[in-house]
Every structure is written in structure tokens, then in C-alpha cells.
Tab-separated table of N, CA, C and O in Angstrom:
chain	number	residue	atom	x	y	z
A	8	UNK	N	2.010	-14.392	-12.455
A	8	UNK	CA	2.219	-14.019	-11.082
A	8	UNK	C	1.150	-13.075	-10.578
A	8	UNK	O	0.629	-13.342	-9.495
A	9	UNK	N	0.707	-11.832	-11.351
A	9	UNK	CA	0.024	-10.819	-11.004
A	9	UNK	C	-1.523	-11.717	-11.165
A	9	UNK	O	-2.197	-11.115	-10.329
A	10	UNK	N	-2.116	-12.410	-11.544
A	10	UNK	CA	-3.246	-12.975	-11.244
A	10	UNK	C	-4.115	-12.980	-10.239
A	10	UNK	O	-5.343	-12.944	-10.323
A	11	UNK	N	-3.454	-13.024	-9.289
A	11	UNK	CA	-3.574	-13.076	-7.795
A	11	UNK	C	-4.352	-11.254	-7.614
A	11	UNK	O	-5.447	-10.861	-7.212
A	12	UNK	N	-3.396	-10.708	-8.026
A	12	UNK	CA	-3.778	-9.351	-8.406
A	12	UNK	C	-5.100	-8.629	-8.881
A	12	UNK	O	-5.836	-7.792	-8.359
A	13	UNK	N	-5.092	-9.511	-10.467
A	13	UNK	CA	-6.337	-9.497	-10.939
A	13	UNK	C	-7.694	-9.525	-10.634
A	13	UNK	O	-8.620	-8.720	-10.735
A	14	UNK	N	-7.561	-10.710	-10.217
A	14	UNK	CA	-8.752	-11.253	-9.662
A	14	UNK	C	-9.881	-10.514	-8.439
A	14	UNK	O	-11.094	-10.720	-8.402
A	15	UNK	N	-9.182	-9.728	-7.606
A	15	UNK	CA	-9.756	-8.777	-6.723
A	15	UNK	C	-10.317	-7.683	-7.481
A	15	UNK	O	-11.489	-7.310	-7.511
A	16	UNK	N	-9.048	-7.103	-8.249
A	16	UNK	CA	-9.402	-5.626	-9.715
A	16	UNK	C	-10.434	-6.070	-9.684
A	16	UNK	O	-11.286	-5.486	-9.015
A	17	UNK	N	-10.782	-7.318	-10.420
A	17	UNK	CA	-11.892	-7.488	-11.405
A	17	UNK	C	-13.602	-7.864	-10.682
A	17	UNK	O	-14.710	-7.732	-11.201
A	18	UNK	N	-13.278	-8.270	-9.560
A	18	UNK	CA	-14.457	-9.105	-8.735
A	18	UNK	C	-14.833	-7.316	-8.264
A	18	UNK	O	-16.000	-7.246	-7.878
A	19	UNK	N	-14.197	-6.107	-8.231
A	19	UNK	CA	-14.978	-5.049	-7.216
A	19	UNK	C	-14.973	-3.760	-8.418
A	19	UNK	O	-15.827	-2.878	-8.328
A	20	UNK	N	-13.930	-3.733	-9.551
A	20	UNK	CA	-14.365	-3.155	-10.387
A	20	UNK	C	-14.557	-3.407	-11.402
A	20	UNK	O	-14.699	-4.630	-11.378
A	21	UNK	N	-14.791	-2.738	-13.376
A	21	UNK	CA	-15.006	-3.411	-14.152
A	21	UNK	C	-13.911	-3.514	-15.134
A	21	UNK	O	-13.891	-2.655	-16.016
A	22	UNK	N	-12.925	-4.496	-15.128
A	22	UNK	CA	-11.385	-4.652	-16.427
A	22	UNK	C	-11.168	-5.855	-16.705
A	22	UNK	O	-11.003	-6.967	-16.204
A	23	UNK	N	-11.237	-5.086	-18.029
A	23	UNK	CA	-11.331	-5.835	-19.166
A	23	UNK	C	-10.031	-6.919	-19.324
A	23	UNK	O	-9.043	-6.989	-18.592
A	24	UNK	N	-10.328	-7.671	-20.419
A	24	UNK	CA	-8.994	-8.536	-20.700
A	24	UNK	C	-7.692	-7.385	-21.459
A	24	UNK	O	-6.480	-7.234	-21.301
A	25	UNK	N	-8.594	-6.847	-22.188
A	25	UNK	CA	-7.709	-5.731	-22.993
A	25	UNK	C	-6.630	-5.091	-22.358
A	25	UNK	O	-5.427	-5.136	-22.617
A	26	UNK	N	-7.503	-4.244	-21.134
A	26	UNK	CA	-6.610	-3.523	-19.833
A	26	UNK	C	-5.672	-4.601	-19.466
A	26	UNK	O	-4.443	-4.656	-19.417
A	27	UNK	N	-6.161	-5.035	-19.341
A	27	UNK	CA	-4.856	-6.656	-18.046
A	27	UNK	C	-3.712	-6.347	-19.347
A	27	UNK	O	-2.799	-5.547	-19.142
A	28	UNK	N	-3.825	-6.932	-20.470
A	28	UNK	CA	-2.997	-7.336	-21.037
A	28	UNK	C	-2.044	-5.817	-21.557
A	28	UNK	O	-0.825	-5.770	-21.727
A	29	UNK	N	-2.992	-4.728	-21.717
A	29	UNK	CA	-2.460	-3.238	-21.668
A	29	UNK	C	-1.272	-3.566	-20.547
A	29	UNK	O	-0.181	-3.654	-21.112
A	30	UNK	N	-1.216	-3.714	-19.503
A	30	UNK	CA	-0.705	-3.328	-18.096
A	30	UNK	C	0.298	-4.349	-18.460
A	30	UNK	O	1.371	-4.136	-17.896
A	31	UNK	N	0.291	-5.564	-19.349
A	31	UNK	CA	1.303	-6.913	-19.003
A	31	UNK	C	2.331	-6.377	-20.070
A	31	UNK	O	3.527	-6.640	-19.940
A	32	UNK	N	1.772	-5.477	-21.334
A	32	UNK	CA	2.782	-4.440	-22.267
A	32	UNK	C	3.473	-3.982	-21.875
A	32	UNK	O	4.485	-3.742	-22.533
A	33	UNK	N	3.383	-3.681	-20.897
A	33	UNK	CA	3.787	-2.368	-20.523
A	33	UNK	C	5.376	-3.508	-19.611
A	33	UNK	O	6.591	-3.596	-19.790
A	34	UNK	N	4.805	-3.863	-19.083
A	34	UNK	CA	5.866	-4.958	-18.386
A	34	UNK	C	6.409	-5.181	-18.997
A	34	UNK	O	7.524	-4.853	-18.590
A	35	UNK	N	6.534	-5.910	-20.569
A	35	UNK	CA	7.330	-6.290	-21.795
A	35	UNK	C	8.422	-5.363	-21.976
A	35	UNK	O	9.647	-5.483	-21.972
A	36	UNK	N	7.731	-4.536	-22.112
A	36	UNK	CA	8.573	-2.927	-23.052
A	36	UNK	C	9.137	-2.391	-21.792
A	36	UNK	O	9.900	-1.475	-22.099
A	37	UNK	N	9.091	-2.593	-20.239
A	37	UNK	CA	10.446	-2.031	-19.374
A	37	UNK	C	9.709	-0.686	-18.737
A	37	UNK	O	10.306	0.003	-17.909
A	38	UNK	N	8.539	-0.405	-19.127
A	38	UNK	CA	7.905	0.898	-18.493
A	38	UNK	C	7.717	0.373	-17.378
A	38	UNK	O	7.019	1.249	-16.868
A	39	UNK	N	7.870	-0.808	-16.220
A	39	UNK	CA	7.608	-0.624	-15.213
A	39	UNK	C	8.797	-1.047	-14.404
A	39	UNK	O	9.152	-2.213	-14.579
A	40	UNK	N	9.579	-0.216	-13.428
A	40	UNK	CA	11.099	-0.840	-13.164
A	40	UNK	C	10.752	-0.720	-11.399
A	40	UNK	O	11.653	-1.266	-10.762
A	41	UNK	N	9.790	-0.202	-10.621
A	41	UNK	CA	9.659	-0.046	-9.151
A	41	UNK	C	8.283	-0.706	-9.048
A	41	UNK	O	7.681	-1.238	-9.980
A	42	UNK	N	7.853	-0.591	-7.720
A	42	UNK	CA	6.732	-0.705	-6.817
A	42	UNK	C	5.468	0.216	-7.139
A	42	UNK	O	4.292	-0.069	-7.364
A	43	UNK	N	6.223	1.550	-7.072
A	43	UNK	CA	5.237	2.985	-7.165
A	43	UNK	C	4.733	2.760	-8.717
A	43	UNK	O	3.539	2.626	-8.981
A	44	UNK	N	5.883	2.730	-9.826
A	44	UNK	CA	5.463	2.966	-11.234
A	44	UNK	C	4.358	1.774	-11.485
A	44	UNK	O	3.366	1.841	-12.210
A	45	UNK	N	4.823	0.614	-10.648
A	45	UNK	CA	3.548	-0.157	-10.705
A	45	UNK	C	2.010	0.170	-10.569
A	45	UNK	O	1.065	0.068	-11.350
A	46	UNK	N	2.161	0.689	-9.005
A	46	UNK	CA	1.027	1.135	-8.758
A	46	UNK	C	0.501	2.172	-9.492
A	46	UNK	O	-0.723	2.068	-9.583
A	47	UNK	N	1.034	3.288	-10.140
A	47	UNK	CA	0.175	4.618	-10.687
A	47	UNK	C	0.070	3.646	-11.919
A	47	UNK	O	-0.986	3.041	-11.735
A	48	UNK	N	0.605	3.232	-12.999
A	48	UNK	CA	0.208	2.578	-14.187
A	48	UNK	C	-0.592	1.684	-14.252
A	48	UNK	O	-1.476	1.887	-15.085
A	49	UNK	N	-0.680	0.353	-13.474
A	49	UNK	CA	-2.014	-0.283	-13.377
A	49	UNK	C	-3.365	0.231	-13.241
A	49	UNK	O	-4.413	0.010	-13.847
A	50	UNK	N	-2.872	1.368	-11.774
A	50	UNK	CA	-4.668	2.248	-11.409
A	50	UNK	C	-4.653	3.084	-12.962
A	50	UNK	O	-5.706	2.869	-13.563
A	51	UNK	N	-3.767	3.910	-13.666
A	51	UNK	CA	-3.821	4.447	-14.840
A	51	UNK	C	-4.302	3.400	-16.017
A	51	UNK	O	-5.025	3.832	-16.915
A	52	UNK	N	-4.038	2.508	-16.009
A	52	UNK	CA	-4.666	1.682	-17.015
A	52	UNK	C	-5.943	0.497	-16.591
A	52	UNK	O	-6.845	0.179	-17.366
A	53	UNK	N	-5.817	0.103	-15.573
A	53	UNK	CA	-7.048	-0.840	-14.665
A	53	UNK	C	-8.512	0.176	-14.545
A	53	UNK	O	-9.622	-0.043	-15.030
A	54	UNK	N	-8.161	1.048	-13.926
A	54	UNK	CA	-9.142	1.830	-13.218
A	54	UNK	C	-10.242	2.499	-14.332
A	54	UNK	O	-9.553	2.986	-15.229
A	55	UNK	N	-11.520	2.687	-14.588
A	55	UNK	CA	-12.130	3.673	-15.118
A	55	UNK	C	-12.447	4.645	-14.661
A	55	UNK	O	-12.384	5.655	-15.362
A	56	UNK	N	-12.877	4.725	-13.415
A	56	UNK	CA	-13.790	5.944	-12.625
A	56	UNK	C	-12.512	6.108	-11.531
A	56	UNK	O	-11.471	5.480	-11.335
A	57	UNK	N	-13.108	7.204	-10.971
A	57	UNK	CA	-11.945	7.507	-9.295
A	57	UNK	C	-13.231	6.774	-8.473
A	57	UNK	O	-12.803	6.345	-7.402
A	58	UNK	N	-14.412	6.548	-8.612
A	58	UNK	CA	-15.196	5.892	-7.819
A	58	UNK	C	-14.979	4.376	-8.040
A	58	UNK	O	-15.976	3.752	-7.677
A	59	UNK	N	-13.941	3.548	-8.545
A	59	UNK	CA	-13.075	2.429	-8.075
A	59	UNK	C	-11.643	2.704	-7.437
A	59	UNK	O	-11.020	1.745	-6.982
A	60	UNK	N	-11.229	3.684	-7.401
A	60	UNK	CA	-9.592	3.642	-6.729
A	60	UNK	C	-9.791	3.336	-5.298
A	60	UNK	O	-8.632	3.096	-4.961
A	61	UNK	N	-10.633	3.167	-4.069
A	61	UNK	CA	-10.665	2.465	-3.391
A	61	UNK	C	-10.560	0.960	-3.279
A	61	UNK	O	-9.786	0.296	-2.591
A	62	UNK	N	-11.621	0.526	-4.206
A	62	UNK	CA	-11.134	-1.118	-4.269
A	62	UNK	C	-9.845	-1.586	-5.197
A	62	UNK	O	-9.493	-2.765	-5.156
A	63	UNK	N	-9.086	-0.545	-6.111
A	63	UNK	CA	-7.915	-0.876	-6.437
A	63	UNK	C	-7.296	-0.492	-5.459
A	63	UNK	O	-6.657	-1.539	-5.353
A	64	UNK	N	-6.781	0.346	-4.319
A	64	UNK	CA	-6.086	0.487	-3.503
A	64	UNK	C	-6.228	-0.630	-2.201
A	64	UNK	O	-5.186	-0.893	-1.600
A	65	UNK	N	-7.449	-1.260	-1.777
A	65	UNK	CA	-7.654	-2.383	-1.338
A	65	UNK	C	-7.012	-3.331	-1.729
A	65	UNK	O	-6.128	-3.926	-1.112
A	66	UNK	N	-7.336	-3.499	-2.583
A	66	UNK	CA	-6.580	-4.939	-3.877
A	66	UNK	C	-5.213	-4.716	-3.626
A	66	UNK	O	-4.625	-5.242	-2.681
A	67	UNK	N	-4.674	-3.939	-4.454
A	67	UNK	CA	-3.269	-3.526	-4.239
A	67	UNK	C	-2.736	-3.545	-2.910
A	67	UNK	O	-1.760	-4.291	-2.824
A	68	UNK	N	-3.145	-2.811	-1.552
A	68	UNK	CA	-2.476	-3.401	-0.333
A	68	UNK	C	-2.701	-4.635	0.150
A	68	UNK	O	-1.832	-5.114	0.878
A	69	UNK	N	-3.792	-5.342	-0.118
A	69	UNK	CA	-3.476	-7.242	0.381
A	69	UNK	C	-2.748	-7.979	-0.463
A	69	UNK	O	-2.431	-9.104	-0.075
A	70	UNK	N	-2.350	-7.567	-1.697
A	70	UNK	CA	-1.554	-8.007	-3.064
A	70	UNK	C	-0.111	-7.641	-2.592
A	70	UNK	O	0.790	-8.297	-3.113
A	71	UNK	N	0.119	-7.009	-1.986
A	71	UNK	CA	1.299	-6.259	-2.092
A	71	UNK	C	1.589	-6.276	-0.528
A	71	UNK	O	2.671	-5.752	-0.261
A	72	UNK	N	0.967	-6.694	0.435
A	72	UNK	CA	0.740	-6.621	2.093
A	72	UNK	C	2.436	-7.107	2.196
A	72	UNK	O	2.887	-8.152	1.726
A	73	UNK	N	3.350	-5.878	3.062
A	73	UNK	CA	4.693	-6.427	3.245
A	73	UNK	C	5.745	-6.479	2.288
A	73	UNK	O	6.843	-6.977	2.537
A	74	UNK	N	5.397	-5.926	1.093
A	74	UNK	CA	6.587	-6.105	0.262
A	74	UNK	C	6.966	-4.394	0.499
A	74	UNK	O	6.215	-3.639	1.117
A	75	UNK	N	7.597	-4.188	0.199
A	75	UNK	CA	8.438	-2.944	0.304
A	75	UNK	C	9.104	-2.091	-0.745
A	75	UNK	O	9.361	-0.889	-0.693
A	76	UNK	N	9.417	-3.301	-2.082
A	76	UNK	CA	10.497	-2.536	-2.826
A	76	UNK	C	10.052	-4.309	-3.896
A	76	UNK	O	9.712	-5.485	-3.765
A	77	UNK	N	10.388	-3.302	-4.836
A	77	UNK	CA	10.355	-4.855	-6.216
A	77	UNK	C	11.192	-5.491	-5.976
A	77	UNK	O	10.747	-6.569	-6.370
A	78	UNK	N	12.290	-5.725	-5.548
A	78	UNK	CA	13.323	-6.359	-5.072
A	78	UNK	C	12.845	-7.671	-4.156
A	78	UNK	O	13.333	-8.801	-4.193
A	79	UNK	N	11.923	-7.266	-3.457
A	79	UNK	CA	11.269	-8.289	-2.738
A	79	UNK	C	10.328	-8.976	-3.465
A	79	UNK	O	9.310	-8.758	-2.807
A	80	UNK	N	10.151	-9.354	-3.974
A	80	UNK	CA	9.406	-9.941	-5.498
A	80	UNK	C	10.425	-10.727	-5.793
A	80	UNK	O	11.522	-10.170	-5.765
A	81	UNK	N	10.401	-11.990	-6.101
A	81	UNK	CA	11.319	-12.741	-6.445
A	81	UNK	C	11.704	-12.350	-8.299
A	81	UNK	O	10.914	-12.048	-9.193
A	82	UNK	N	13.220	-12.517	-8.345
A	82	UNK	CA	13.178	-12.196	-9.467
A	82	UNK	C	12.749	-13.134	-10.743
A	82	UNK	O	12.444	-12.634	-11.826
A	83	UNK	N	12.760	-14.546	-10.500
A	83	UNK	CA	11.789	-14.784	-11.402
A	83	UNK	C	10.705	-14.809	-11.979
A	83	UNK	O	10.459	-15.072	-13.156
A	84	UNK	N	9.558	-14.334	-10.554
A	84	UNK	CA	8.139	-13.623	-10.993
A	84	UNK	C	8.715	-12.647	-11.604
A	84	UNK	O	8.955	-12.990	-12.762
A	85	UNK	N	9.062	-11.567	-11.379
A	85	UNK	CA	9.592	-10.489	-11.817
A	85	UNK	C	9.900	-10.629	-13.378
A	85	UNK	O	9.359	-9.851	-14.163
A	86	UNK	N	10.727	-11.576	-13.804
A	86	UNK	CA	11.391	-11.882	-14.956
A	86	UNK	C	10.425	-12.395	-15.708
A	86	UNK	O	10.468	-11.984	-16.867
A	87	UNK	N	9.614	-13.104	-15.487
A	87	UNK	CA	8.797	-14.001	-16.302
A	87	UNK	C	7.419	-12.976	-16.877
A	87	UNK	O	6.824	-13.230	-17.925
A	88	UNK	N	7.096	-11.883	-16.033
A	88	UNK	CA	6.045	-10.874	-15.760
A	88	UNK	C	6.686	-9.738	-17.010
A	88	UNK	O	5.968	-9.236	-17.874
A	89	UNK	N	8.015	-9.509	-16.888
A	89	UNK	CA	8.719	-8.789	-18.585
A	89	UNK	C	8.571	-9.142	-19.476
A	89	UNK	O	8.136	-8.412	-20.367
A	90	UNK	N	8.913	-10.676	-19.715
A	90	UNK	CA	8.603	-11.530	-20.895
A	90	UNK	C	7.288	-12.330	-20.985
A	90	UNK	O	7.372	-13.520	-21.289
A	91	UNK	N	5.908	-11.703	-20.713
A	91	UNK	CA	4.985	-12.510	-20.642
A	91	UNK	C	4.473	-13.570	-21.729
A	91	UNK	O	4.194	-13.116	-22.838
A	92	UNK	N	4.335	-14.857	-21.519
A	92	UNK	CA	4.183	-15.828	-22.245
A	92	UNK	C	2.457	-16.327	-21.958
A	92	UNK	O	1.630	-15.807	-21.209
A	93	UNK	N	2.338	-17.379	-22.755
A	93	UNK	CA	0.959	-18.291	-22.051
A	93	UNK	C	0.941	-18.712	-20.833
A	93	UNK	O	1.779	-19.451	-20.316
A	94	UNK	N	-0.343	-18.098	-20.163
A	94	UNK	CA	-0.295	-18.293	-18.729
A	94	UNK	C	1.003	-17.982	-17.338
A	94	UNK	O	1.444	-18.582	-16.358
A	95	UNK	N	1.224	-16.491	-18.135
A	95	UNK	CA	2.668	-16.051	-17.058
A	95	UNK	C	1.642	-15.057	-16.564
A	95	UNK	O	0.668	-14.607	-17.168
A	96	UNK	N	2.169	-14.747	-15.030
A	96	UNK	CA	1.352	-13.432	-14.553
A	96	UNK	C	-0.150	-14.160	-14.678
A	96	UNK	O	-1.168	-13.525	-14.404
């Protein structure tokens, strides 16, 4: 699901496969249950410099343009993004 996501991260700053999949752990194991914890843990694990948190905060508001609350996320992205498999997220 988060791909969509990715793909901006990666085209304006520099992350790795390692990081992505850091951030998709973290989804597994339940450390991410809101919107916000999303956002500080990805830029905490995506980001290297504070001279990219602009284009992650870019990324992140056209990624995220209108959602409000994880709830609005369907829960099977949602579900499938906990249990990440081949080619989930």
C-alpha cells in the first residue's frame, strides 16, 4: 500500500531498501497504531539529514492529502501493511 509513499521518499531523498523495510517492522510488531506515530517514525527512520524533512513532509502531505485519522485508510491496507508479505505495502 505505502509504495505510493515510497516512491516520492526516494526520487527527492536518499532510502535505502533497509530503511523501507525498517519502517514495514515496525508495522509488524504494532509500533505504529495512528497517523502522527506514522509520520514521526517513518521521518525517524526514512530521513537522514533535516535538510530532507521538507521533501518528506511534501511526500507525506500528497500521500496522505485528506485523510485525517488511520481509520480512513481502509482497513485492509491497514491490515495487510501489519502483516507484511511479498509485495504488500
Amino acid at each position: 500500500m505505502f509504495i505510493d509513499f515510497f516512491t516520492p521518499c526516494v526520487s527527492e531523498s536518499p532510502v535505502s531498501f533497509t530503511e523501507w523495510m525498517t519502517l514495514m517492522e515496525a508495522f509488524a510488531k504494532g509500533h505504529i497504531n495512528n497517523l502522527d506515530e506514522f509520520y514521526f517514525l517513518a521521518r525517524a527512520i526514512l530521513v537522514k539529514s533535516e535538510a530532507y524533512f521538507d521533501h518528506y513532509d511534501v511526500a507525506f502531505q500528497e500521500y496522505f492529502r485528506g485523510i485525517e485519522s488511520i481509520d480512513e485508510i481502509t482497513q485492509q491496507s491497514w491490515i495487510g501493511c501489519k502483516t507484511p508479505s511479498p509485495g504488500a505495502c
